[in-house]
XYZ file of N, CA and C in Angstrom:
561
model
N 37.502 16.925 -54.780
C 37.689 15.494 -54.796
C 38.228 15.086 -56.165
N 39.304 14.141 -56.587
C 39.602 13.946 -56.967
C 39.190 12.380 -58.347
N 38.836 13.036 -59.389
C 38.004 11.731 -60.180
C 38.874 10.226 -60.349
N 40.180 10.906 -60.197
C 41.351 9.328 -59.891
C 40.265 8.291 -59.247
N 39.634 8.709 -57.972
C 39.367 7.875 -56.996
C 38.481 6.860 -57.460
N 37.610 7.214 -58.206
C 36.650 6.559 -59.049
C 36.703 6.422 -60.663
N 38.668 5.680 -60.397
C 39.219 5.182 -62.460
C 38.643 3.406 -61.819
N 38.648 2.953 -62.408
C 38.694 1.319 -62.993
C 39.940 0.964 -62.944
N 40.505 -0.169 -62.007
C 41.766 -0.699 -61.775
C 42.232 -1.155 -63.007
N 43.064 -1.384 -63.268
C 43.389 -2.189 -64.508
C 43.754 -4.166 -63.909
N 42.894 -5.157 -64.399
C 42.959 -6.117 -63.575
C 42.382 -6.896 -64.898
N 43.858 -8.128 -64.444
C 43.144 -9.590 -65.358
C 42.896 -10.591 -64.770
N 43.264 -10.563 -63.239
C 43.259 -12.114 -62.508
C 41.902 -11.497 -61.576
N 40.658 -11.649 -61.705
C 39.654 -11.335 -60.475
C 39.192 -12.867 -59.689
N 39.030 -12.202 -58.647
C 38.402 -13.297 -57.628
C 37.597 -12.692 -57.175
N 36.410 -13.792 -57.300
C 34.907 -13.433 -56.681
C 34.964 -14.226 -55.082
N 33.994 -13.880 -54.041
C 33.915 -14.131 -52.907
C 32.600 -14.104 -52.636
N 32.015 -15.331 -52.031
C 31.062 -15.529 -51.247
C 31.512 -15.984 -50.036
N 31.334 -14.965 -49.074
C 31.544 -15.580 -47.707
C 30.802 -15.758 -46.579
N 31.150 -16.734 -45.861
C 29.419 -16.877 -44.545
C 30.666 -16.851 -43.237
N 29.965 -17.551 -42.113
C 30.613 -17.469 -40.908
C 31.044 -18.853 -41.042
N 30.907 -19.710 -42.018
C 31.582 -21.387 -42.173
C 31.647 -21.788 -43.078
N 32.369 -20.688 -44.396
C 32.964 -20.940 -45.180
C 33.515 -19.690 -46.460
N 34.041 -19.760 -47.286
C 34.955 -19.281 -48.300
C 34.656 -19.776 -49.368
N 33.608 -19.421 -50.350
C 33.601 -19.575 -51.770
C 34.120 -19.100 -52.402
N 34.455 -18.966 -53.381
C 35.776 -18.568 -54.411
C 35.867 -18.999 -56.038
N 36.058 -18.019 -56.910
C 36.047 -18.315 -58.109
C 37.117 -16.908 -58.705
N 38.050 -17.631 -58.962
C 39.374 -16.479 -60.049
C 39.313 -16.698 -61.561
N 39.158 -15.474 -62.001
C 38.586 -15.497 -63.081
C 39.822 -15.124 -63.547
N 40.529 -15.306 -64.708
C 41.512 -14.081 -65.980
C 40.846 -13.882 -67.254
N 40.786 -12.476 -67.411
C 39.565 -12.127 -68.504
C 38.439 -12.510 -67.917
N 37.871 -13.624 -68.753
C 36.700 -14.422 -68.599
C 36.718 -15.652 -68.523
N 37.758 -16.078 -68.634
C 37.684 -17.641 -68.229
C 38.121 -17.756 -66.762
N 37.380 -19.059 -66.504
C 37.044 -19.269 -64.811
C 38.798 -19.859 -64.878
N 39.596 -19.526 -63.898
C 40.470 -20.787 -63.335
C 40.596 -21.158 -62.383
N 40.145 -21.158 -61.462
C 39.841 -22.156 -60.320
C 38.961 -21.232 -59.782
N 38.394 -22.367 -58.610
C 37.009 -22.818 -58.284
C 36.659 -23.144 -57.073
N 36.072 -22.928 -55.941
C 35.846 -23.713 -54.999
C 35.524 -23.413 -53.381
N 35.673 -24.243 -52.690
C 34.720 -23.382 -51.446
C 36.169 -24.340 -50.307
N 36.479 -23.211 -49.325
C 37.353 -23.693 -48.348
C 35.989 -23.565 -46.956
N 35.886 -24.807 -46.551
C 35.178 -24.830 -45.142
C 35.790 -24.165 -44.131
N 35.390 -23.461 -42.733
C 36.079 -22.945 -42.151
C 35.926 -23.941 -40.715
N 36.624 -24.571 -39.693
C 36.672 -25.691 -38.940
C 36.601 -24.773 -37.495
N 35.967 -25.314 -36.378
C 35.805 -24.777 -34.921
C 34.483 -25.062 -34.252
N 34.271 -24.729 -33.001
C 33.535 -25.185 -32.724
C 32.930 -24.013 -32.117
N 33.182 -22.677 -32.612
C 32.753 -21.360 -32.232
C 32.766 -20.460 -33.388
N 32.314 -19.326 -33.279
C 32.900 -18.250 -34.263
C 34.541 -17.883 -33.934
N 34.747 -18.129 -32.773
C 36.280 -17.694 -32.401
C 37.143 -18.484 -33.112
N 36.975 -19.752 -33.075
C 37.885 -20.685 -33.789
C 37.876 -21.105 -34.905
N 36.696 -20.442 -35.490
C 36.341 -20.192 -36.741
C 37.014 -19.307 -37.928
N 36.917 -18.142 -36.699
C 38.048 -16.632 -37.262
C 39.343 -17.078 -37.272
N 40.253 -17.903 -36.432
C 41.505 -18.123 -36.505
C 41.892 -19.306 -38.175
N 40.203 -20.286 -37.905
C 41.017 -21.281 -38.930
C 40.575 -20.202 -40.442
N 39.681 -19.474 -40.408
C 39.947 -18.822 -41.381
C 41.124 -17.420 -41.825
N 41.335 -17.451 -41.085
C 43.092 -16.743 -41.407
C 43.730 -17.429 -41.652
N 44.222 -18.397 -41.095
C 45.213 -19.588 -41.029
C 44.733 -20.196 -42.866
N 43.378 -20.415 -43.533
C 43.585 -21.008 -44.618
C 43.324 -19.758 -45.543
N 42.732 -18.743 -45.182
C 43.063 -17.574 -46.309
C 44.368 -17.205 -46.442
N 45.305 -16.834 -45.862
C 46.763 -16.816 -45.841
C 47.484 -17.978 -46.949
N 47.226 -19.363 -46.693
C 47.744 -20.297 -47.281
C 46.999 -20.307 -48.732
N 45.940 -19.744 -48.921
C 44.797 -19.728 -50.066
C 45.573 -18.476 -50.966
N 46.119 -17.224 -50.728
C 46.285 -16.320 -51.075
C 47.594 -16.172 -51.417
N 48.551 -17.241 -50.849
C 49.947 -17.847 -51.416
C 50.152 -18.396 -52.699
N 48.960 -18.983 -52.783
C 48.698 -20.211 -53.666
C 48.353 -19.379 -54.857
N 47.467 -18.519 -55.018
C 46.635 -17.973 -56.499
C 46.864 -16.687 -55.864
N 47.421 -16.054 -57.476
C 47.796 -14.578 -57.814
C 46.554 -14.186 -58.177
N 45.934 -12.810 -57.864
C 45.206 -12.456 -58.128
C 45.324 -10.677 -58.474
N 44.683 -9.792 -59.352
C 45.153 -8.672 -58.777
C 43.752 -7.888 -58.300
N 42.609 -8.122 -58.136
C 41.566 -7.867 -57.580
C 40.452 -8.332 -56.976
N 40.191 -7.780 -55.740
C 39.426 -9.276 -55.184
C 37.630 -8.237 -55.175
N 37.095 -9.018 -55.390
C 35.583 -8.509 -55.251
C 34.872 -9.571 -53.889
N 34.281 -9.202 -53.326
C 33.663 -9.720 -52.235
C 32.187 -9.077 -52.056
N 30.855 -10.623 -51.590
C 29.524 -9.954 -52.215
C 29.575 -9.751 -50.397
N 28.656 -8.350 -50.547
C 28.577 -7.795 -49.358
C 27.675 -8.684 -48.372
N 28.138 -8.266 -46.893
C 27.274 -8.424 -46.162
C 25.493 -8.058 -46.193
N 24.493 -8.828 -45.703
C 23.265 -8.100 -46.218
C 22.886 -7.927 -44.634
N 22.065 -7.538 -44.146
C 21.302 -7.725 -42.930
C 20.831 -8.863 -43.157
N 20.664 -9.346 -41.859
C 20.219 -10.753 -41.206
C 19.351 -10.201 -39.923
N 18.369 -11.303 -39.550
C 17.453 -10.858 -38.583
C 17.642 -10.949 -37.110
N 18.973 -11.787 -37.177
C 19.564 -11.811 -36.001
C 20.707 -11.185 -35.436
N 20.863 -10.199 -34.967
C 22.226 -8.961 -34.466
C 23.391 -9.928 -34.528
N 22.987 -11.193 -33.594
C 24.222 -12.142 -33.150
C 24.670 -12.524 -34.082
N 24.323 -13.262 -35.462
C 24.475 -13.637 -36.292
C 25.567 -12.573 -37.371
N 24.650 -10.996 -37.540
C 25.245 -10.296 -38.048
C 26.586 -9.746 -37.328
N 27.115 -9.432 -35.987
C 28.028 -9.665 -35.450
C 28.757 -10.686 -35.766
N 28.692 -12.191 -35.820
C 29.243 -13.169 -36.039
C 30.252 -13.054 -37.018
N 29.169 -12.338 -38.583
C 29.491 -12.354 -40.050
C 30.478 -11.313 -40.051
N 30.479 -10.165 -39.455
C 31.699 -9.000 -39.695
C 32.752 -9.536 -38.808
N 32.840 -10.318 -37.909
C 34.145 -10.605 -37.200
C 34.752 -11.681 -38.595
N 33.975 -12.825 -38.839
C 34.804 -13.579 -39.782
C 35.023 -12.772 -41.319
N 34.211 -11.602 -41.968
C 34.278 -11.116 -42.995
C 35.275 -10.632 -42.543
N 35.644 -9.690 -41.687
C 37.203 -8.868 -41.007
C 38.301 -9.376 -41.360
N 38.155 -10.789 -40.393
C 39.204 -11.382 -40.363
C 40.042 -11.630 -42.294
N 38.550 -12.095 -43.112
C 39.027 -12.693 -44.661
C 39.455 -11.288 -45.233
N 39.086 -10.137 -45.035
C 39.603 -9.087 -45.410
C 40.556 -8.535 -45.048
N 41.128 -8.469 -43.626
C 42.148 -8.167 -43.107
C 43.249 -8.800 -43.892
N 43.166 -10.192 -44.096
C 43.951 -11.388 -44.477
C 44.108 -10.654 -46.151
N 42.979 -10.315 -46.967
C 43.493 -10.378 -47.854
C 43.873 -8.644 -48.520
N 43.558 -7.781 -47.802
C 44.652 -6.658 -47.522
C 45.852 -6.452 -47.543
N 46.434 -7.579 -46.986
C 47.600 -7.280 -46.212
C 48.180 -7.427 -46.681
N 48.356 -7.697 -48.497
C 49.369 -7.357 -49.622
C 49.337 -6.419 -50.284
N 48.159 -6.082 -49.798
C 47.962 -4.106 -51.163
C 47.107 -4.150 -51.856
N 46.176 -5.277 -51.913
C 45.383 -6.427 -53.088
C 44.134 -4.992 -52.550
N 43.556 -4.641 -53.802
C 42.339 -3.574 -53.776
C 41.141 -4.789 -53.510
N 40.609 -4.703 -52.397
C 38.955 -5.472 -52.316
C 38.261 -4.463 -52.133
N 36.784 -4.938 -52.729
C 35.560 -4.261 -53.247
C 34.623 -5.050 -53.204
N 33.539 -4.266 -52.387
C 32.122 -5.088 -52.275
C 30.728 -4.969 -52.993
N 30.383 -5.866 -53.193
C 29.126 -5.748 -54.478
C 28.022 -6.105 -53.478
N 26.971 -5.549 -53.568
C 25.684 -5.803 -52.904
C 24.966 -7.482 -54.158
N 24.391 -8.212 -53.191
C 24.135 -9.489 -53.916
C 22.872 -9.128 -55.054
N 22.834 -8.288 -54.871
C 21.410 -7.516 -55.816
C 21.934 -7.364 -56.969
N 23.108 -6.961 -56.613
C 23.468 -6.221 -58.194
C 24.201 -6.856 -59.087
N 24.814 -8.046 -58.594
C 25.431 -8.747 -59.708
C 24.021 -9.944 -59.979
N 23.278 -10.026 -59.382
C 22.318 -11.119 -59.610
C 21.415 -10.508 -60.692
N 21.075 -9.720 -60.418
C 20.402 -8.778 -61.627
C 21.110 -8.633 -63.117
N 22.345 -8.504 -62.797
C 23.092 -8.355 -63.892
C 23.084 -9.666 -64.587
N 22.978 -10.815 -64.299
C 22.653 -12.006 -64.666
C 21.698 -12.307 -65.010
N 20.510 -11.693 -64.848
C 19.270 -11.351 -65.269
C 18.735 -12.542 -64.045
N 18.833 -12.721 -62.679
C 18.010 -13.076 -61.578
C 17.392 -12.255 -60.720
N 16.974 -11.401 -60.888
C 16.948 -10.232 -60.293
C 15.216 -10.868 -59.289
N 14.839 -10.358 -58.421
C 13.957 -10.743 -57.367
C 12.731 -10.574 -57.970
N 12.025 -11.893 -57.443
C 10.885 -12.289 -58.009
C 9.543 -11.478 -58.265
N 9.053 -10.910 -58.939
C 8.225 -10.000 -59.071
C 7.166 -10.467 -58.327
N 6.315 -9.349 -57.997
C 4.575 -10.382 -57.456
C 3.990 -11.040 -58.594
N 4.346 -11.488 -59.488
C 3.395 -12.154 -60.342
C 4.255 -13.674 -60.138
N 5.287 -13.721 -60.214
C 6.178 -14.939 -60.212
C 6.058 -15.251 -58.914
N 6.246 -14.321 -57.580
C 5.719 -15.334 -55.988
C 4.404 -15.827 -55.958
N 4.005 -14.892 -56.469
C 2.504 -15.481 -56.698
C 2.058 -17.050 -57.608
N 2.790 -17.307 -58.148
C 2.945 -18.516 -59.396
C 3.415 -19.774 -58.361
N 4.751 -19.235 -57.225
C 5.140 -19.776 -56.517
C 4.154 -20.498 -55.473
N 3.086 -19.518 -54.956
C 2.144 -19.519 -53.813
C 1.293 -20.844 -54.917
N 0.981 -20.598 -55.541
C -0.323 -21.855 -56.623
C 0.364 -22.935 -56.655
N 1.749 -22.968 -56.993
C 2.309 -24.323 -57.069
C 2.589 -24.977 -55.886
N 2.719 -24.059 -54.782
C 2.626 -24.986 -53.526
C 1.481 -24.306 -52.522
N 0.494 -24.429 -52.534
C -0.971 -24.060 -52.049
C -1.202 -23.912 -50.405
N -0.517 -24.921 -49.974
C -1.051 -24.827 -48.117
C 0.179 -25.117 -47.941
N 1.561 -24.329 -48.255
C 2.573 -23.624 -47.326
C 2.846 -22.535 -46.959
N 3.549 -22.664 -45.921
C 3.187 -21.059 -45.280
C 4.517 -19.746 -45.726
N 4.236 -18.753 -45.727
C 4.792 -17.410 -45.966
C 6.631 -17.518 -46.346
N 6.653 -18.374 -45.012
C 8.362 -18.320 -44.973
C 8.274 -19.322 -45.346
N 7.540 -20.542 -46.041
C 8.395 -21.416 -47.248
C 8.527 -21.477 -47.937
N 7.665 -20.307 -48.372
C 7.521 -19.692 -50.261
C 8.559 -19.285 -50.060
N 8.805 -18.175 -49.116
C 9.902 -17.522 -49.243
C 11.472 -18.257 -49.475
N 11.762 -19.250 -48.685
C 12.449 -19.900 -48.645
C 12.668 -20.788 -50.334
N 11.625 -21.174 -50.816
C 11.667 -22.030 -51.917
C 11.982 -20.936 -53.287
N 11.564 -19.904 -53.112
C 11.816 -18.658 -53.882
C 13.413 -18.418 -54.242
N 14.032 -18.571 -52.699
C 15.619 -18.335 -52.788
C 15.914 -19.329 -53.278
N 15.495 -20.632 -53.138
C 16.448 -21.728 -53.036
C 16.187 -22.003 -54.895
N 14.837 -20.876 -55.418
C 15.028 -21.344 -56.914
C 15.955 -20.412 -57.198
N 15.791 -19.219 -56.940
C 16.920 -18.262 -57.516
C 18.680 -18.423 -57.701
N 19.126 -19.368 -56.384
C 20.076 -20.097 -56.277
C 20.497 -21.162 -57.499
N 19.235 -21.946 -57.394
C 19.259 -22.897 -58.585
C 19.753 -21.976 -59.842
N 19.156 -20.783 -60.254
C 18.938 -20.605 -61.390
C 20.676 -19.646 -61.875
N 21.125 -19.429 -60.530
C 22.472 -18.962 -60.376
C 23.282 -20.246 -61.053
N 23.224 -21.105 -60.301
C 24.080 -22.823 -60.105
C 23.660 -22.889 -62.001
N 22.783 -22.701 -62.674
C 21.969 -23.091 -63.771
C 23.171 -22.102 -65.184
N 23.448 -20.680 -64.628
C 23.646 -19.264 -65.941
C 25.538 -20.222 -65.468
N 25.900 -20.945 -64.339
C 27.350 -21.423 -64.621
C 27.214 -22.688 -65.909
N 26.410 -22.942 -65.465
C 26.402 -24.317 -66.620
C 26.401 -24.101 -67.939
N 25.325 -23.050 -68.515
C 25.165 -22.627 -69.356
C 26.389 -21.353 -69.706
N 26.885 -20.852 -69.190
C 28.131 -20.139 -69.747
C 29.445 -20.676 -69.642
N 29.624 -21.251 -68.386
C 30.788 -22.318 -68.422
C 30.800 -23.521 -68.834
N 29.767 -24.004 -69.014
C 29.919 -25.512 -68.975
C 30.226 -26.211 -67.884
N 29.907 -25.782 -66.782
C 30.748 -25.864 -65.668
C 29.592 -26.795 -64.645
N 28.981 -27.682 -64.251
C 28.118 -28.517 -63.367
C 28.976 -28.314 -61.614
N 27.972 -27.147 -61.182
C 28.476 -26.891 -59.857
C 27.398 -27.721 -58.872
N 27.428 -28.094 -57.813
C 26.687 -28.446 -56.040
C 26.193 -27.128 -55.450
N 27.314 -26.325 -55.613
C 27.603 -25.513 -54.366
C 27.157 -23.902 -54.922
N 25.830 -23.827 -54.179
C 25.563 -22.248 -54.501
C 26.358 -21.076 -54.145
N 26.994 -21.375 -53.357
C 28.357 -20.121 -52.935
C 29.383 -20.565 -53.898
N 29.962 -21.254 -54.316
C 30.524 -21.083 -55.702
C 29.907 -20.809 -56.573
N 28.788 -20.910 -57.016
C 27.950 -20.566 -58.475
C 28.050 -18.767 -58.191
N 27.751 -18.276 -56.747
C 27.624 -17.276 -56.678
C 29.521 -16.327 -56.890
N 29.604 -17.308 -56.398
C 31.545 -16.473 -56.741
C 31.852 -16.240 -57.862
N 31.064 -17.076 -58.894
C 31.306 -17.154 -60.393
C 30.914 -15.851 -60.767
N 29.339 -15.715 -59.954
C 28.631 -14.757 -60.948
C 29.269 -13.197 -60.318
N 29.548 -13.375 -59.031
C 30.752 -12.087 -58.465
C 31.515 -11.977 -59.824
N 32.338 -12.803 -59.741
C 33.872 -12.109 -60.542
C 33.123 -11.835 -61.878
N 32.598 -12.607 -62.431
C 31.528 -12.114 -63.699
C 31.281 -10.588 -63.974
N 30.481 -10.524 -62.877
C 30.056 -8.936 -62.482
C 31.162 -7.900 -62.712
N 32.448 -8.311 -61.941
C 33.650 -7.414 -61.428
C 34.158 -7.348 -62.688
N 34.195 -8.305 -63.366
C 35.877 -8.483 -64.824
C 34.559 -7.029 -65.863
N 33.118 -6.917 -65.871
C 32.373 -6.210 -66.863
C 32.067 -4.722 -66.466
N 32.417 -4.655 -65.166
C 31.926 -2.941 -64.139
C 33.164 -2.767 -63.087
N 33.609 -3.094 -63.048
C 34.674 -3.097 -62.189
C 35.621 -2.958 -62.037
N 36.614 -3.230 -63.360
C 37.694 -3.233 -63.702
C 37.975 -3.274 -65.496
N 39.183 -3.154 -65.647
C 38.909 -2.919 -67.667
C 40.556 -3.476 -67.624
């Protein structure tokens, strides 16, 4: 096997990707500064018509901004098959789409660039801190309030390194993608 396979692209324009089944987050980085930003909704009233309008605006998205490496945070398991079916037909489709110039994409597990940010998953002493501060809720709302701080605290390392006041946790997370990619990923 050949060690080529595993050199470091040479890349200054990265784009990070958070993607769901109804929508396209996005953050292109050169070097380290962010230059654009933002989340394309995907429109339908199915996953089917979902997959088409997301070709139809990744195509027009990928016209628009040069990039020469795209990073995309992986699929994780979900508890529902249907759901996870859902996510690889529309992830396909945004990958197919953005293939189809030669463009190298690469997937990061959400673990590992979150960690690298220093968010890394809540220890038992910190869910536990979680469980005291909210006393008679149940299992899956800790759980739930757990993510939704970790999110925060994503939305929080843009502000503080960019200066940047984001809404949208799938952009905060695209940020911290290409982040990840421009420091392990590429040189």
């Amino acid at each position: 096997m050949s060690l080529a396979k595993f050199a470091r692209p040479e890349a200054h324009r990265v784009l990070g990707i958070d993607a769901s089944t109804n929508s396209f987050a996005f953050c292109l980085m050169h070097e380290k500064e962010a230059v654009k930003w933002g989340e394309i909704t995907f429109e339908g009233s199915d996953v089917y018509e979902r997959i088409l309008d997301a070709k139809r605006k990744i195509h027009a998205f990928k016209e628009e901004l040069k990039f020469d490496f795209v990073v995309m945070e992986a699929a994780i398991s979900v508890r529902s098959v249907a759901t996870g079916i859902k996510m690889a037909y529309v992830f396909g489709a945004i990958m197919g789409e953005l293939l189809s110039d030669g463009v190298t994409v690469h997937e990061i597990h959400p673990i590992t660039w979150q960690s690298y940010l220093g968010n890394k998953n809540f220890n038992k002493s910190e869910k536990e801190a979680v469980r005291l501060e909210f006393p008679n809720k149940s299992d899956s709302w800790i759980k739930n309030k757990i993510r939704e701080k970790r999110k925060q605290k994503t939305i929080n390392w843009v502000k503080d390194t960019y200066g940047i006041s984001l809404e949208s946790d799938n952009v905060a997370d695209a940020f911290g993608i290409s982040f990840y990619a421009l420091d392990h990923l590429v040189y």
